[in-house]
Amino acid sequence: MNKPVILTGLRANNDLQLGNYLGALLPIIEMQKKYAGEYQINLFVPDLHSFTTPIDHSKLYEQSINNVRVFIAAGLDINNADTFVYRQSHVPAHSELTVILNCFTYMGELSRMTQFKEKGGGQTSVSVGLFDYPVLMAADILLYGAKYVPVGADQTQHVELARDIAIRMNNKFGDLFVLPEAEKEQIAFAHSQARLRIRDLQKPEKKMSKSDESGKGVIFLTDAPEVAAKKIMSATTDSFEKISYDTENQPGITNLIDILAALTGKDATEVAQEYEGQTQYGPLKTATAEAVSTFLTDFQERLSAVDDAAVMAKLEAGEKAMNVTANNTLAGVQKAVGLRN
Ligand code: ADP
Ligand code: TRP
């Protein structure tokens, strides 16, 4: 019998940042450890998603492979036979299914996607690729019948859309797709209260993003540990002189609590309690800076030890296997919509 699938992707449009690691990478790696043997793990590089906004194309190819090195340095066990690593563009069924799903997705739905509004809003020229981004993402999920999709808070809406498209197609054509679980079940499976949203250290009203232009409020996984520690020490906070877990009123402080908690494997409420009653922000900043610097030192050491030949071998094996699975799902859809008999 096929094992249920846990799937996520991390775009290769720049070096990955701490929010990518804590919001998406670490959760799937923890799931790999916890559910070894029970679930299939698909961790892929959505390289076609990487240029929905402009990038330096001369770096994309290397950057995609580098993401896989990062997966391994972050603790992904590539010797696990149920784990598949692949580049989206190396499995052409993703593109083909997108074209089909496009005809069962509405302009109104895509216009409502927050990411599109945020990234496309105010721009003079927005690519069709950015608009269609969630449909490609739906294809990424539905081709493998993924049930669980660990992503950060910013991507929740897209996972929900994938589920809506699948329900719509199943209603019309019979049971074509395995449905990704609804948001509540996704969160319960991840054993967390909510999807994580790490904020920009300088502008805590925004999420931390690798495509941020200045990068001042962003901890990149490639930052020198002492540089990252300085970014934490100069994080924007507030003048309330109290420490409470309050995203609304104290987003900067809450962000530091989230980062410290995630890096030390604790609950945010537990960390918040430890600092409750303090009027100075220095100790919280110092502890977070230390946690970030220790994490980066270890991570970068593991990254430099990654075996490139093993990376390429795992990618090639993953792409070969996933082409078989994806083509099989695609053939079913082609048949259902009348392209094949
Ligand atoms: P970025 O904005 O850094 O380019 P991506 O859109 O490539 O990030 O996201 C890759 C994964 O990392 C997604 O699952 C996304 O939800 C997650 N992620 C991105 N930024 C954050 C963040 N600040 N906090 C938590 N998760 C995040
Ligand atoms: N859209 C995701 C992001 O920007 C990346 C992604 C593409 C993805 N396809 C996916 C994540 C499928 C989960 C499942 O972060």
Coordinates of C-alpha atoms and ligand atoms in Angstrom, one line a residue:
M1 CA 0.0 0.0 0.0
N2 CA 1.1 3.5 -0.7
K3 CA 2.2 5.5 2.3
P4 CA 0.6 8.9 3.0
V5 CA 2.6 11.8 1.8
I6 CA 4.1 14.8 3.6
L7 CA 5.3 17.4 1.1
T8 CA 6.8 20.8 1.1
G9 CA 8.9 23.0 -1.2
L10 CA 11.3 25.8 -0.7
R11 CA 12.0 28.2 -3.5
A12 CA 15.5 28.9 -4.7
N13 CA 15.3 32.7 -5.4
N14 CA 18.0 33.6 -2.8
D15 CA 19.8 32.2 0.2
L16 CA 17.3 30.7 2.6
Q17 CA 16.5 32.7 5.8
L18 CA 15.6 31.7 9.3
G19 CA 11.9 31.9 8.7
N20 CA 12.1 29.4 5.9
Y21 CA 14.1 27.1 8.2
L22 CA 11.8 27.4 11.2
G23 CA 8.5 27.7 9.3
A24 CA 8.9 24.9 6.7
L25 CA 12.2 23.0 6.8
L26 CA 12.5 22.1 10.4
P27 CA 8.9 20.9 10.7
I28 CA 9.2 18.5 7.8
I29 CA 12.6 17.2 9.1
E30 CA 11.0 16.6 12.5
M31 CA 8.2 14.8 10.8
Q32 CA 10.7 12.7 8.8
K33 CA 12.3 11.6 12.1
K34 CA 9.0 11.0 13.9
Y35 CA 7.2 9.1 11.2
A36 CA 10.1 7.2 9.6
G37 CA 8.7 4.2 7.8
E38 CA 5.0 5.4 8.1
Y39 CA 5.0 8.3 5.7
Q40 CA 6.6 9.3 2.4
I41 CA 8.4 12.6 2.6
N42 CA 8.7 14.8 -0.5
L43 CA 10.9 17.8 -0.1
F44 CA 11.4 19.6 -3.4
V45 CA 12.8 22.7 -4.9
P46 CA 10.0 24.7 -6.7
D47 CA 12.5 26.1 -9.2
L48 CA 9.7 27.2 -11.6
H49 CA 8.2 29.2 -8.7
S50 CA 11.6 30.9 -8.2
F51 CA 11.1 33.6 -10.9
T52 CA 7.5 34.6 -10.5
T53 CA 9.2 37.8 -9.3
P54 CA 12.5 38.8 -11.0
I55 CA 15.8 37.1 -10.0
D56 CA 19.3 36.7 -11.3
H57 CA 18.9 33.8 -13.6
S58 CA 22.6 33.1 -13.8
K59 CA 22.4 31.9 -10.2
L60 CA 19.2 29.8 -10.3
Y61 CA 20.7 26.4 -11.3
E62 CA 23.3 26.5 -8.5
Q63 CA 20.9 27.9 -6.0
S64 CA 18.5 25.0 -6.6
I65 CA 21.2 22.5 -5.8
N66 CA 22.3 24.5 -2.9
N67 CA 18.8 24.3 -1.4
V68 CA 19.2 20.5 -1.3
R69 CA 22.6 20.9 0.5
V70 CA 20.7 23.1 3.0
F71 CA 18.1 20.4 3.5
I72 CA 20.8 17.9 4.4
A73 CA 22.7 20.4 6.7
A74 CA 19.4 21.0 8.4
G75 CA 19.1 17.3 9.3
L76 CA 17.2 15.7 6.4
D77 CA 18.2 12.0 6.3
I78 CA 18.7 11.3 2.6
N79 CA 19.4 7.7 3.2
N80 CA 15.7 7.2 4.1
A81 CA 14.2 5.3 1.3
D82 CA 10.8 7.0 1.7
T83 CA 12.2 10.5 1.2
F84 CA 12.3 12.1 -2.2
V85 CA 14.2 15.2 -3.2
Y86 CA 13.7 16.7 -6.6
R87 CA 13.5 19.9 -8.7
Q88 CA 10.0 20.8 -9.9
S89 CA 11.1 21.6 -13.4
H90 CA 12.7 18.2 -13.7
V91 CA 9.3 16.6 -13.4
P92 CA 7.4 18.1 -16.4
A93 CA 4.0 16.8 -15.2
H94 CA 3.9 19.8 -12.8
S95 CA 3.7 22.2 -15.7
E96 CA 1.3 20.1 -17.6
L97 CA -1.1 19.6 -14.7
T98 CA -1.0 23.4 -14.0
V99 CA -2.4 24.1 -17.5
I100 CA -5.3 21.8 -16.9
L101 CA -6.0 23.1 -13.3
N102 CA -6.0 26.6 -14.7
C103 CA -9.2 25.9 -16.4
F104 CA -10.8 24.9 -13.1
T105 CA -9.6 27.9 -11.1
Y106 CA -11.2 31.3 -11.1
M107 CA -9.7 34.7 -11.7
G108 CA -11.5 35.9 -8.6
E109 CA -9.9 33.2 -6.4
L110 CA -6.4 34.0 -7.5
S111 CA -7.1 37.8 -7.2
R112 CA -7.9 37.3 -3.6
M113 CA -4.6 35.6 -2.7
T114 CA -2.7 37.7 -0.2
Q115 CA 0.7 36.9 -1.6
F116 CA -0.4 38.1 -5.0
K117 CA -1.9 41.3 -3.6
E118 CA 1.3 42.0 -1.5
K119 CA 3.9 41.2 -4.2
G120 CA 1.9 42.4 -7.2
G121 CA 0.2 45.4 -5.6
G122 CA 1.5 48.8 -6.7
Q123 CA 3.8 47.2 -9.4
T124 CA 3.5 48.5 -12.9
S125 CA 4.1 45.1 -14.5
V126 CA 3.1 41.9 -12.7
S127 CA 3.8 38.6 -14.4
V128 CA 1.1 36.1 -15.2
G129 CA 3.4 33.7 -13.4
L130 CA 2.9 35.5 -10.1
F131 CA -0.8 35.4 -10.6
D132 CA -0.8 31.7 -11.4
Y133 CA 1.6 30.8 -8.7
P134 CA -1.0 29.1 -6.5
V135 CA -2.2 26.9 -9.3
L136 CA 1.3 25.6 -9.9
M137 CA 1.5 25.0 -6.2
A138 CA -1.7 23.1 -6.3
A139 CA -0.3 20.9 -9.0
D140 CA 2.8 20.3 -6.8
I141 CA 0.6 19.1 -4.0
L142 CA -2.0 17.1 -5.9
L143 CA 0.3 15.2 -8.2
Y144 CA 1.5 13.2 -5.2
G145 CA -1.7 13.1 -3.2
A146 CA 0.0 14.9 -0.3
K147 CA -2.0 15.0 2.9
Y148 CA 0.2 17.1 5.0
V149 CA 1.9 20.3 3.7
P150 CA 4.1 21.9 6.3
V151 CA 4.5 25.6 5.4
G152 CA 4.7 28.9 7.2
A153 CA 1.6 31.1 7.8
D154 CA 2.1 33.1 4.5
Q155 CA 1.4 29.9 2.5
T156 CA -1.6 28.6 4.3
Q157 CA -4.1 30.2 1.9
H158 CA -2.4 28.5 -1.1
V159 CA -2.7 25.1 0.5
E160 CA -6.4 25.8 1.2
L161 CA -6.8 26.7 -2.5
A162 CA -5.2 23.4 -3.6
R163 CA -7.8 21.6 -1.4
D164 CA -10.6 23.7 -3.0
I165 CA -9.5 22.9 -6.5
A166 CA -9.2 19.2 -5.7
I167 CA -12.7 19.1 -4.2
R168 CA -14.0 20.9 -7.2
M169 CA -12.4 18.5 -9.6
N170 CA -13.4 15.4 -7.6
N171 CA -17.0 16.6 -7.6
K172 CA -16.9 16.9 -11.3
F173 CA -14.8 13.9 -12.3
G174 CA -15.0 11.4 -9.4
D175 CA -12.2 10.7 -7.0
L176 CA -9.2 12.0 -9.0
F177 CA -7.2 13.5 -6.2
V178 CA -6.3 12.7 -2.6
L179 CA -7.3 15.9 -0.6
P180 CA -4.7 17.7 1.4
E181 CA -6.0 18.0 4.9
A182 CA -7.8 21.1 6.0
E183 CA -5.9 23.8 8.0
K184 CA -7.1 22.6 11.4
E185 CA -5.8 19.1 10.8
Q186 CA -2.6 20.4 9.3
I187 CA -1.9 22.4 12.5
A188 CA -2.8 19.5 14.7
F189 CA -0.5 17.2 12.8
A190 CA 2.4 19.6 13.2
H191 CA 1.7 19.6 16.9
S192 CA 1.5 23.3 17.1
Q193 CA -0.9 26.0 18.0
A194 CA -0.6 27.8 14.7
R195 CA 1.5 28.2 11.6
L196 CA 4.8 30.0 12.4
R197 CA 5.4 33.5 11.1
I198 CA 8.9 34.8 11.9
R199 CA 8.9 38.6 11.4
D200 CA 11.5 41.0 9.9
L201 CA 13.7 42.2 12.7
Q202 CA 13.7 45.8 11.6
K203 CA 10.0 45.9 10.4
P204 CA 8.2 43.4 12.7
E205 CA 4.9 44.2 11.1
K206 CA 6.2 42.3 8.0
K207 CA 7.3 38.7 7.7
M208 CA 11.0 37.9 7.4
S209 CA 11.6 37.2 3.7
K210 CA 14.6 36.2 1.7
S211 CA 13.5 38.5 -1.1
D212 CA 13.6 41.6 1.2
E213 CA 15.8 44.1 -0.5
S214 CA 17.8 45.5 2.3
G215 CA 18.2 42.2 4.2
K216 CA 18.9 44.1 7.4
G217 CA 16.1 42.5 9.3
V218 CA 16.6 39.1 7.8
I219 CA 18.8 36.3 9.2
F220 CA 20.2 34.4 6.2
L221 CA 21.4 30.9 6.9
T222 CA 24.7 32.0 5.3
D223 CA 25.1 35.0 7.6
A224 CA 28.3 34.9 9.8
P225 CA 27.1 34.0 13.3
E226 CA 28.4 37.3 14.8
V227 CA 26.6 39.3 12.0
A228 CA 23.4 37.5 12.8
A229 CA 23.8 38.1 16.5
K230 CA 24.2 41.8 15.8
K231 CA 21.0 41.8 13.8
I232 CA 19.2 40.3 16.8
M233 CA 20.7 42.8 19.2
S234 CA 19.5 45.7 17.0
A235 CA 16.1 44.3 16.4
T236 CA 13.2 46.8 16.6
T237 CA 11.2 46.4 19.8
D238 CA 8.9 48.9 21.6
S239 CA 8.8 51.1 24.6
F240 CA 6.3 49.2 26.8
E241 CA 9.1 48.0 29.1
K242 CA 7.4 44.6 29.6
I243 CA 7.7 41.2 28.0
S244 CA 4.5 39.5 26.9
Y245 CA 3.6 37.3 24.1
D246 CA 1.4 39.7 22.2
T247 CA 1.7 39.7 18.4
E248 CA -0.7 42.6 18.0
N249 CA 0.9 45.2 20.4
Q250 CA 4.5 43.8 20.8
P251 CA 5.3 42.2 17.5
G252 CA 9.1 42.7 17.8
I253 CA 9.3 41.1 21.3
T254 CA 6.9 38.3 20.3
N255 CA 9.2 37.6 17.3
L256 CA 12.2 37.2 19.6
I257 CA 10.3 34.9 21.8
D258 CA 9.2 32.8 18.8
I259 CA 12.8 32.6 17.5
L260 CA 14.2 31.7 20.9
A261 CA 11.5 29.1 21.5
A262 CA 11.9 27.5 18.1
L263 CA 15.7 27.2 18.3
T264 CA 15.7 25.8 21.8
G265 CA 12.8 23.4 21.1
K266 CA 10.5 25.0 23.6
D267 CA 7.0 26.4 23.5
A268 CA 6.6 30.1 23.0
T269 CA 4.4 30.4 26.1
E270 CA 7.1 28.6 28.1
V271 CA 9.8 31.1 27.0
A272 CA 7.4 34.1 27.5
Q273 CA 6.8 32.9 31.1
E274 CA 10.6 32.8 31.7
Y275 CA 10.9 36.5 30.9
E276 CA 7.6 37.6 32.3
G277 CA 8.0 40.6 34.7
Q278 CA 11.3 41.8 33.2
T279 CA 11.3 45.4 32.2
Q280 CA 14.6 45.3 30.2
Y281 CA 14.8 43.8 26.8
G282 CA 18.5 43.1 26.9
P283 CA 18.5 39.7 28.5
L284 CA 15.9 38.4 26.0
K285 CA 17.9 39.8 23.1
T286 CA 21.1 38.4 24.3
A287 CA 19.7 34.9 24.8
T288 CA 18.1 35.0 21.3
A289 CA 21.3 36.3 19.8
E290 CA 23.2 33.4 21.4
A291 CA 20.7 30.8 20.3
V292 CA 20.9 32.1 16.7
S293 CA 24.7 32.3 16.7
T294 CA 25.0 28.7 18.1
F295 CA 22.5 27.4 15.6
L296 CA 24.3 29.1 12.6
T297 CA 27.7 27.9 13.7
D298 CA 26.6 24.3 13.9
F299 CA 24.5 24.6 10.7
Q300 CA 27.3 26.1 8.6
E301 CA 29.7 23.4 9.8
R302 CA 27.3 20.7 8.7
L303 CA 26.7 22.6 5.4
S304 CA 30.4 22.7 4.5
A305 CA 30.6 18.9 5.1
V306 CA 27.7 18.0 2.7
D307 CA 28.8 15.5 0.0
D308 CA 28.0 17.0 -3.4
A309 CA 28.0 13.7 -5.2
A310 CA 25.4 12.3 -2.7
V311 CA 23.3 15.4 -3.4
M312 CA 23.3 14.8 -7.1
A313 CA 22.6 11.1 -6.7
K314 CA 19.7 11.7 -4.4
L315 CA 18.2 14.4 -6.8
E316 CA 18.5 12.1 -9.8
A317 CA 17.0 9.2 -8.0
G318 CA 14.2 11.4 -6.7
E319 CA 13.4 12.9 -10.1
K320 CA 13.3 9.5 -11.7
A321 CA 10.9 8.1 -9.2
M322 CA 8.7 11.2 -9.0
N323 CA 8.3 11.3 -12.8
V324 CA 6.7 7.9 -12.6
T325 CA 4.3 8.9 -9.8
A326 CA 3.5 12.3 -11.3
N327 CA 2.9 10.9 -14.8
N328 CA 0.6 8.4 -13.4
T329 CA -1.6 11.0 -11.6
L330 CA -1.4 13.2 -14.7
A331 CA -2.6 10.4 -17.0
G332 CA -5.7 9.9 -14.7
V333 CA -6.5 13.6 -15.0
Q334 CA -5.9 13.6 -18.8
K335 CA -8.3 10.7 -19.1
A336 CA -10.9 12.4 -16.9
V337 CA -10.9 15.6 -18.8
G338 CA -11.1 13.8 -22.2
L339 CA -7.5 14.2 -23.4
R340 CA -6.8 10.5 -23.4
N341 CA -8.9 7.4 -23.3
Ligands
ADP1 P1 10.6 33.9 1.2 O1 9.5 34.9 1.6 O2 11.6 34.0 2.2 O3 11.0 34.0 -0.2 P2 9.3 31.5 0.5 O4 8.1 32.1 -0.1 O5 10.2 30.9 -0.5 O6 9.9 32.5 1.4 O7 8.9 30.3 1.5 C1 9.4 29.1 1.7 C2 8.8 28.4 2.9 O8 9.2 29.1 4.1 C3 7.2 28.5 2.9 O9 6.7 27.3 3.5 C4 6.9 29.7 3.7 O10 5.7 29.6 4.3 C5 8.0 29.6 4.8 N1 8.3 30.9 5.3 C6 8.8 32.0 4.6 N2 9.0 33.0 5.4 C7 8.6 32.7 6.6 C8 8.6 33.3 7.8 N3 9.0 34.6 7.9 N4 8.1 32.7 8.9 C9 7.7 31.4 8.8 N5 7.7 30.7 7.7 C10 8.2 31.3 6.6
TRP2 N1 4.9 28.6 -2.5 C1 5.8 28.1 -1.6 C2 6.6 29.3 -1.0 O1 6.6 30.3 -1.6 C3 6.8 27.1 -2.2 C4 6.0 26.0 -2.7 C5 5.8 25.8 -4.1 C6 5.4 25.0 -2.0 N2 5.1 24.7 -4.2 C7 4.8 24.2 -3.0 C8 5.2 24.7 -0.7 C9 4.0 23.0 -2.6 C10 4.5 23.6 -0.3 C11 3.9 22.8 -1.3 O2 7.1 29.2 0.0

